[in-house]
CSV table of C-alpha atoms in Angstrom, one decimal:
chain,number,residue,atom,x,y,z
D,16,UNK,CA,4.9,33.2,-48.3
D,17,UNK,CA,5.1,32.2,-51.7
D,18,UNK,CA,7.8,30.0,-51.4
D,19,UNK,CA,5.8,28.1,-48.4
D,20,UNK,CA,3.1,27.4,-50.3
D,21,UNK,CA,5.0,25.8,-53.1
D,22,UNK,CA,6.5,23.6,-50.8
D,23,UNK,CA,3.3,22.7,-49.3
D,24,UNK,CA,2.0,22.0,-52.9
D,25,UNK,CA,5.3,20.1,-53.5
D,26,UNK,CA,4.6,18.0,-50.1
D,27,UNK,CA,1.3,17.1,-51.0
D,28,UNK,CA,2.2,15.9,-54.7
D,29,UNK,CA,5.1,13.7,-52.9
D,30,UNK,CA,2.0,12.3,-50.7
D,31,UNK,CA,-0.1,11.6,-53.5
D,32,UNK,CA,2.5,10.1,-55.7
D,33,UNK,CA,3.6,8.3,-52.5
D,34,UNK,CA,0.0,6.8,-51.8
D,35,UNK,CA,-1.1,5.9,-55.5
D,36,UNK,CA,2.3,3.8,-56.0
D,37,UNK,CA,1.9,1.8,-52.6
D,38,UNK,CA,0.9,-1.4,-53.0
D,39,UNK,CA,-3.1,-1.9,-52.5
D,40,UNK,CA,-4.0,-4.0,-49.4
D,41,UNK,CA,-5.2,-7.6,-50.5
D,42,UNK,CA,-8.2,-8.2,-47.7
D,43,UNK,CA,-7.9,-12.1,-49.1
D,44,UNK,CA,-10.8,-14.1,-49.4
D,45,UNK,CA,-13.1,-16.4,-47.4
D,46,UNK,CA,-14.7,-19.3,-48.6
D,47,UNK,CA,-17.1,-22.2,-46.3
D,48,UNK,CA,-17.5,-25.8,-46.6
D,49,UNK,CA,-20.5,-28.3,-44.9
D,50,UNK,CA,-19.3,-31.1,-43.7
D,51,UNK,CA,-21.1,-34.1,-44.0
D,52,UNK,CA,-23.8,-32.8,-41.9
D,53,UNK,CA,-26.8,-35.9,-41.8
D,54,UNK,CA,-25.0,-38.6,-38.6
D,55,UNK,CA,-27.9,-37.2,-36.5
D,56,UNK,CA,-30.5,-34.1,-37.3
D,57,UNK,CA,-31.1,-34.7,-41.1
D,58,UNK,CA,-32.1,-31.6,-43.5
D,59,UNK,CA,-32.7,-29.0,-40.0
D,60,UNK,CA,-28.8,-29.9,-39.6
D,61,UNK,CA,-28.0,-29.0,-43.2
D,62,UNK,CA,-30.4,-25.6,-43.0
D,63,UNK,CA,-28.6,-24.6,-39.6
D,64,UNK,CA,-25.5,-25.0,-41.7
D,65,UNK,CA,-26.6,-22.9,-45.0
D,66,UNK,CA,-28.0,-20.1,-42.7
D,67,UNK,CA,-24.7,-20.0,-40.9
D,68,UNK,CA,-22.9,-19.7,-44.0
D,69,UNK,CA,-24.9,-16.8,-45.8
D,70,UNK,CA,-22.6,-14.2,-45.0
D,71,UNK,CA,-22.2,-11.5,-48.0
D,72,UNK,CA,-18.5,-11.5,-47.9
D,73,UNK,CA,-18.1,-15.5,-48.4
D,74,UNK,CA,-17.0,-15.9,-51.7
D,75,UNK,CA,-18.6,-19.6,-52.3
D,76,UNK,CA,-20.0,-22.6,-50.2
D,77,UNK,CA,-19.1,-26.0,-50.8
D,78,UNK,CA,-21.6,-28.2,-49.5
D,79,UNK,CA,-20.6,-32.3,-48.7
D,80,UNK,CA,-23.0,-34.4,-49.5
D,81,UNK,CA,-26.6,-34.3,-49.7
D,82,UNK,CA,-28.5,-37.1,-47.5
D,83,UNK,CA,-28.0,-39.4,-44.8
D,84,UNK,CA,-27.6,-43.4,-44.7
D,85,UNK,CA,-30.7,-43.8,-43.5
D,86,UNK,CA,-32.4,-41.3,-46.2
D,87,UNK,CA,-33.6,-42.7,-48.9
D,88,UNK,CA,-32.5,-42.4,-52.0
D,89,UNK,CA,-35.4,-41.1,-54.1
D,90,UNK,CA,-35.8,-38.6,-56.5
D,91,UNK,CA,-38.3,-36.5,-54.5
D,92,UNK,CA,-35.7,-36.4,-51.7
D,93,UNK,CA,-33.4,-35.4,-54.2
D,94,UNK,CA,-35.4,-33.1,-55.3
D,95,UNK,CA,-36.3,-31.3,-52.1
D,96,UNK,CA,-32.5,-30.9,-51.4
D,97,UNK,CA,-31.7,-29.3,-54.4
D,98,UNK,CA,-34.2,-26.4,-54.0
D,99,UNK,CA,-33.1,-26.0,-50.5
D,100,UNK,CA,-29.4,-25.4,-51.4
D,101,UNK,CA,-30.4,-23.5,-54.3
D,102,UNK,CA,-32.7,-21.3,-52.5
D,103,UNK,CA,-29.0,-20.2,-50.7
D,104,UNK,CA,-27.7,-16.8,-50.7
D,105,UNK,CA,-23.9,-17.6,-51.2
D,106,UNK,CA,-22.7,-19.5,-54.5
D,107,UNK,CA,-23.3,-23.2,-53.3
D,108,UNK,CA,-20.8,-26.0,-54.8
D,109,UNK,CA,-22.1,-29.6,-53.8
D,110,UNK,CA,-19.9,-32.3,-53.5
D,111,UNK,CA,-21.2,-36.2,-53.4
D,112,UNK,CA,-20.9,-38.2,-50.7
D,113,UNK,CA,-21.1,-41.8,-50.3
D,114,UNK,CA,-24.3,-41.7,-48.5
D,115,UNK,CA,-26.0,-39.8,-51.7
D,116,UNK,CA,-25.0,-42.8,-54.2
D,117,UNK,CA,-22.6,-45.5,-53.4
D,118,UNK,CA,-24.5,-47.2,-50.4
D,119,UNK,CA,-28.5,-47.0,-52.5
D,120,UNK,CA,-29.9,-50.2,-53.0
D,121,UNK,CA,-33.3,-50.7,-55.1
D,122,UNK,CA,-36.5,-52.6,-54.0
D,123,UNK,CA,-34.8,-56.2,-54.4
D,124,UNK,CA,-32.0,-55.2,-52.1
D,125,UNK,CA,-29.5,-54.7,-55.0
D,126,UNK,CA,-26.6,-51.7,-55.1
D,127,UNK,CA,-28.4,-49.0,-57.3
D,128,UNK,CA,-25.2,-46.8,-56.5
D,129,UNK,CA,-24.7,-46.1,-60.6
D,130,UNK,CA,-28.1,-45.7,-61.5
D,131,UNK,CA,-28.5,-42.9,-58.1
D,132,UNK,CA,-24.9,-41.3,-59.6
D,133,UNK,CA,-26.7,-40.1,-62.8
D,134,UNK,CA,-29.5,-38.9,-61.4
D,135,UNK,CA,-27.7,-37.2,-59.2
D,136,UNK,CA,-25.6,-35.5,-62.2
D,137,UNK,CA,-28.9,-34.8,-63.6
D,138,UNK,CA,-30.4,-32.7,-61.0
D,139,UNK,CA,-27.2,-31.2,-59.6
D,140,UNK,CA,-24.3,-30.4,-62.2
D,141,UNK,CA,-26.5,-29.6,-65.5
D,142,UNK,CA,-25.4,-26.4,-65.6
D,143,UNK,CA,-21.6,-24.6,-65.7
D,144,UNK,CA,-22.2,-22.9,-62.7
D,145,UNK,CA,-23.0,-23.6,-58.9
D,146,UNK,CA,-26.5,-23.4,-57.0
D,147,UNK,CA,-27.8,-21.1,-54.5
D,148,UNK,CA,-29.1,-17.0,-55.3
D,149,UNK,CA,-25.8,-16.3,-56.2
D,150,UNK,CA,-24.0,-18.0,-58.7
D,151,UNK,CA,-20.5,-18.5,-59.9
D,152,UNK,CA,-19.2,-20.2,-63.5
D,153,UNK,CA,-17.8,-23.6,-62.9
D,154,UNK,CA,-15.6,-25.5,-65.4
D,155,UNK,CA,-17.1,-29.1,-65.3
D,156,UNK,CA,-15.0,-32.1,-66.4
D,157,UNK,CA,-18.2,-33.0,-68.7
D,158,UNK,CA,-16.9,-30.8,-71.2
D,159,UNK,CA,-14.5,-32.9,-72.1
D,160,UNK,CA,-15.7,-35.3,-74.9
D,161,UNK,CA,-13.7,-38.4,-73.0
D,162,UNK,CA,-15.2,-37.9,-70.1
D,163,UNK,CA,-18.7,-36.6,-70.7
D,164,UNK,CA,-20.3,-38.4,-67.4
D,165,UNK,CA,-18.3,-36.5,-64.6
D,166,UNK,CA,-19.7,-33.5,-64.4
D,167,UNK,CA,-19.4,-33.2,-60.6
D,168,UNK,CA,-15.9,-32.9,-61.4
D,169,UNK,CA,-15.4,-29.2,-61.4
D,170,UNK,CA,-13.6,-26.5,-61.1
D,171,UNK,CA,-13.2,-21.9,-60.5
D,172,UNK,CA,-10.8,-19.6,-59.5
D,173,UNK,CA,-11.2,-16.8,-57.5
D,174,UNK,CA,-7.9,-14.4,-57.3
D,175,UNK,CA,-4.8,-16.4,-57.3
D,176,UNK,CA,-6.4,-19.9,-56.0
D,177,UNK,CA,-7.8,-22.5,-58.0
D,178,UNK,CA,-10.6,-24.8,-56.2
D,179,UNK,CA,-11.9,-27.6,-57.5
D,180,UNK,CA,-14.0,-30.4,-56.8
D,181,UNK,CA,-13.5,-34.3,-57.2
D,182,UNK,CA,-15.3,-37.3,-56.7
D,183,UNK,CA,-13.8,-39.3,-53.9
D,184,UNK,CA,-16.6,-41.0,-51.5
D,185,UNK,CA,-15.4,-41.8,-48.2
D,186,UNK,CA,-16.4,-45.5,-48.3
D,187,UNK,CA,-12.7,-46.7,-49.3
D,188,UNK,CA,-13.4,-44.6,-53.1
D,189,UNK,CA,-16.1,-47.0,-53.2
D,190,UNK,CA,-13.8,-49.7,-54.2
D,191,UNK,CA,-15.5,-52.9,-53.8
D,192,UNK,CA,-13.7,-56.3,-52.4
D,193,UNK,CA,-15.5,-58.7,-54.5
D,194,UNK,CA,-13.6,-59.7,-57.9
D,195,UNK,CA,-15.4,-58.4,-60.9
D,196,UNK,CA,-17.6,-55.7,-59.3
D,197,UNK,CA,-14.9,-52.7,-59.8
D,198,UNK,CA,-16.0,-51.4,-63.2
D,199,UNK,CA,-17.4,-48.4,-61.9
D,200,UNK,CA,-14.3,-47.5,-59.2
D,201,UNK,CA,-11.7,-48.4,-62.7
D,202,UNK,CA,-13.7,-46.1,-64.7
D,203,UNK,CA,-13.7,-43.1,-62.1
D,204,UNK,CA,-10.2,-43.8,-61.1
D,205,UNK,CA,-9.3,-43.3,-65.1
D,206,UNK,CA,-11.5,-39.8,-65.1
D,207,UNK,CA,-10.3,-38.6,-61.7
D,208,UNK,CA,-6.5,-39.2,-63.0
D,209,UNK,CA,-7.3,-37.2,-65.9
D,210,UNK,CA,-8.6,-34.6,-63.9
D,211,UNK,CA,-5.5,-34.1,-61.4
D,212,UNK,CA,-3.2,-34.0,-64.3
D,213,UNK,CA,-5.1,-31.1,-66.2
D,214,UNK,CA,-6.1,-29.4,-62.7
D,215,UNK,CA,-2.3,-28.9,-61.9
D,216,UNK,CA,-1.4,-27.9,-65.8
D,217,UNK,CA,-4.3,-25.3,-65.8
D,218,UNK,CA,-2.7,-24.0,-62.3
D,219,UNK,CA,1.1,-23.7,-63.7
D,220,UNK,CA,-0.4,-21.9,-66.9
D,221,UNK,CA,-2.8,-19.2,-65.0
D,222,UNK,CA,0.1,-18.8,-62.4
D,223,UNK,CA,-2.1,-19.1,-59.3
D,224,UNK,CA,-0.9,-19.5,-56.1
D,225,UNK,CA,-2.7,-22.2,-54.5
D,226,UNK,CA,-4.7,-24.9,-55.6
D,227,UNK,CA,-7.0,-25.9,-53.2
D,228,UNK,CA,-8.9,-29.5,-53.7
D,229,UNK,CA,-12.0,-30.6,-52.2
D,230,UNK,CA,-13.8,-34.2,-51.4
D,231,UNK,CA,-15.4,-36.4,-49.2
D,232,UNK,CA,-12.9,-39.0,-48.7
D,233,UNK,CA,-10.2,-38.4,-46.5
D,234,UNK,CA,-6.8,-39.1,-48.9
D,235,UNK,CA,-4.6,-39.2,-45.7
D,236,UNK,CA,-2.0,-37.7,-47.2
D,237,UNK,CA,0.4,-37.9,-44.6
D,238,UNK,CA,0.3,-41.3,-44.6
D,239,UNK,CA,2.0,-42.7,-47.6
D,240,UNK,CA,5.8,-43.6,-46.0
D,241,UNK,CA,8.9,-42.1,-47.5
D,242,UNK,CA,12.1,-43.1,-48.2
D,243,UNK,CA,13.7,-46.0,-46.4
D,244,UNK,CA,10.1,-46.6,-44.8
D,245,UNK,CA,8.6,-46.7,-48.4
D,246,UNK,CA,11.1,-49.8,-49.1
D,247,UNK,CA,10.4,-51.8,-45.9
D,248,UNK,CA,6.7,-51.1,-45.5
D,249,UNK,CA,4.6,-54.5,-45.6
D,250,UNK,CA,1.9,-54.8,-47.9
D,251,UNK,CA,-1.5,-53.4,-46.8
D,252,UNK,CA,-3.7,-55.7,-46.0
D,253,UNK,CA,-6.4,-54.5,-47.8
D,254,UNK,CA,-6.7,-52.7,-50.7
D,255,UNK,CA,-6.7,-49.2,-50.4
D,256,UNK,CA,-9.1,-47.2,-52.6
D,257,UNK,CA,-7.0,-43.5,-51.9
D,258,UNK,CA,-3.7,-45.0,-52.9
D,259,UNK,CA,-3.7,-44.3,-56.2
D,260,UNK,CA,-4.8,-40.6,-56.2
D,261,UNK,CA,-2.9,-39.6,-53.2
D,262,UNK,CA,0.2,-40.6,-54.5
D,263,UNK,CA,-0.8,-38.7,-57.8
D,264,UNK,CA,-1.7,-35.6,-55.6
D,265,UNK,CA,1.5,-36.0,-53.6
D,266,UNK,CA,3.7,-36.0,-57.0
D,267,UNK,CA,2.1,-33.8,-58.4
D,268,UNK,CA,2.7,-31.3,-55.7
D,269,UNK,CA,6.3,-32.1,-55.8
D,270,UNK,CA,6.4,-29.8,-59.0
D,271,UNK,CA,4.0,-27.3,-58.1
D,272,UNK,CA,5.6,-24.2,-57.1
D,273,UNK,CA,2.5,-23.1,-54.8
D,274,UNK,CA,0.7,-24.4,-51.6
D,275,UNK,CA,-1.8,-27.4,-52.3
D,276,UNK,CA,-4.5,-27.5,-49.5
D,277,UNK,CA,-6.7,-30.6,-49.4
D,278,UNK,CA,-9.8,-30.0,-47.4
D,279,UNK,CA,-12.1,-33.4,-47.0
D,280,UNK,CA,-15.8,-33.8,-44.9
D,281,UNK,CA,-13.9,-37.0,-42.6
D,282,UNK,CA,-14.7,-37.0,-38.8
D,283,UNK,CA,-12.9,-35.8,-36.5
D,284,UNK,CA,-11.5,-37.4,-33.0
D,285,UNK,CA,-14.0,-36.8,-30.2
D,286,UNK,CA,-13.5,-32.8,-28.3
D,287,UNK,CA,-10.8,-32.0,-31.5
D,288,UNK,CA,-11.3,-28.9,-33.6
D,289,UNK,CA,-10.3,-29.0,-37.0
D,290,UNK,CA,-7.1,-27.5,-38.3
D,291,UNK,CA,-4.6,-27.3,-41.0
D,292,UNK,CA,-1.5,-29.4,-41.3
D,293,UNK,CA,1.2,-28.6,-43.1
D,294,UNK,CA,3.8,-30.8,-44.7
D,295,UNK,CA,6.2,-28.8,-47.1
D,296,UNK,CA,3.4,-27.0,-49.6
D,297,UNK,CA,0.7,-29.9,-48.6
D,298,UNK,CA,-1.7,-28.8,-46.4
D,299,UNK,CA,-4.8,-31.2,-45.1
D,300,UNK,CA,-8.1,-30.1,-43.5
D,301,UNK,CA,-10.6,-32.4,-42.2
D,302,UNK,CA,-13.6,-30.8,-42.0
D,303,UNK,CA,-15.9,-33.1,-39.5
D,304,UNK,CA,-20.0,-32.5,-39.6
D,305,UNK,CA,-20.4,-29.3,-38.9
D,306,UNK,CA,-19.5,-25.7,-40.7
D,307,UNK,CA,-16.8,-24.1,-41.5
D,308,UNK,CA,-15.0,-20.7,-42.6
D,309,UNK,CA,-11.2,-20.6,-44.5
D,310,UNK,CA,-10.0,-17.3,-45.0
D,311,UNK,CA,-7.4,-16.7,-47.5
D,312,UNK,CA,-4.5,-14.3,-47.7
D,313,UNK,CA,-2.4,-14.0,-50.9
D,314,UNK,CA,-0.8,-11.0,-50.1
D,315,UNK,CA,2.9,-12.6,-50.5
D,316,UNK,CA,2.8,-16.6,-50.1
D,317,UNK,CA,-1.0,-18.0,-49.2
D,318,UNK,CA,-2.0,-18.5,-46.0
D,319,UNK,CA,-5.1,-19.9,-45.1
D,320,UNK,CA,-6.5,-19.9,-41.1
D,321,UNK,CA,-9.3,-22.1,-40.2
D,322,UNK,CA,-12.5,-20.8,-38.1
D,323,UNK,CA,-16.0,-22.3,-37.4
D,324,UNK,CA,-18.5,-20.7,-39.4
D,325,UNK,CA,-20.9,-20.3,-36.2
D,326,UNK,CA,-18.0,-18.5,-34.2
């Protein structure tokens, strides 16, 4: 009797031991993102889309853009759409779009797109965190001396990912045809080179996993030809405002030992759902108007898997 009981003391040690040095299950993570959600229904579109994406176990919501075209671009409006995504539950991380700056004129018909950029810096990325109830720290790009102006340049990690934000407006990176008028496209193109260069150091020295990158504009990463292609292509025939930070992104990659997602608000073709494609460790996600919910699994390589937010 004796001796059973010391095996079933042994046996139950041998469990615990056995239990405590298993690895712990890593339930991932799950983050949302608005698309560009004012082509048709305005701010009840973007409140469906917040309420959708209030969920307790969603890590952050990155929001695309603000306003509509045919919104106005005043400071009450502004204003009013600040306090909405700040009245969120999840931490909210907004994103500009081209409709929220780059396409403002003032009263004489003029672009006001710089003078609507700082304003929107003003009201939205003051602070070194993100809107809504619940907030996260953010690292903003303003916090570099050089580049003081681009706070809505930012960037958090949450487990083994780094996110981060950059300003990329889907109007061709607001790259403007006629000679002389580019100042503001040069400047940004300068900052958001800076950016891409210390995002990807700051992910080699933490050691994450993934990096996963977030902006209006559609890069098209798949598009830039390879190889022999690369030598015979023809010259565009226009110039192409996401060349020069899709090839940085793309080289950049190259020597990045994790998976590099890049997750834009761009439309989608008509009855398509969005997805994930994968090329090597480049991944692309169009987003499209509506909603959506990435889940993240870093248990081993990162996977990510792609569901609407409503579902």
């Amino acid at each position: 009797m004796q001796l059973l009981s010391r095996s079933l003391l042994l046996s139950c040690a041998l469990l615990t031991l056995s239990a405590s040095a298993a690895p712990k299950r890593d339930d991932g993570q799950r983050f949302a993102v608005i698309g560009h959600s004012f082509i048709s229904g305005g701010e009840e579109h973007l409140k469906a889309a917040i309420a959708e994406t209030s969920e307790k176990s969603l890590a952050f919501v990155v929001v695309a853009g603000i306003k509509g075209v045919q919104e106005g671009c005043v400071d009450k409006l502004y204003q009013q759409r600040r306090e909405l995504i700040d009245n969120a539950r999840r931490p909210m991380v907004v994103l500009p779009a081209a409709s929220d700056w780059t396409e403002c004129k003032n009263s004489a018909g003029r672009s006001n797109a710089i003078e609507r950029l700082a304003r929107l810096r003003e009201l939205f990325y003051a602070e070194q965190q993100s809107l809504g109830e619940k907030k996260i720290a953010l690292t903003r790009q303003s916090m570099s001396p050089r580049f003081r102006s681009y706070a809505e340049n930012a960037h958090w990690e949450v487990g083994k990912v780094l996110y981060a934000t950059i300003n990329l407006p889907s109007n061709n990176n607001h790259y403007l045809p006629a000679a002389g008028r580019n100042s503001e496209y040069e400047d940004r193109l300068v900052a958001n080179r800076f950016w891409l260069n210390r995002l990807f150091a700051i992910a080699r020295s933490d050691k994450v996993e993934a990096i996963v990158l977030f902006s209006e504009g559609d890069l098209k990463p798949f598009s830039e030809p390879t190889g022999l292609r690369a030598l015979l292509r023809r010259a565009p025939a226009g110039h192409d405002g996401f060349a020069e930070p899709r090839r940085q992104v793309l080289a950049l990659a190259q020597k990045f030992a994790g998976k590099v997602l890049l997750v834009d608000s761009a439309g989608l073709p008509k009855g398509a759902k969005p997805g994930i494609e994968w090329r090597g460790n480049v991944g692309h996600l169009s987003v499209g108007p509506g909603a959506l919910e990435v889940r993240v699994q870093t248990n081993g390589e990162p996977k990510f898997a792609v569901k609407d937010a409503a579902d």
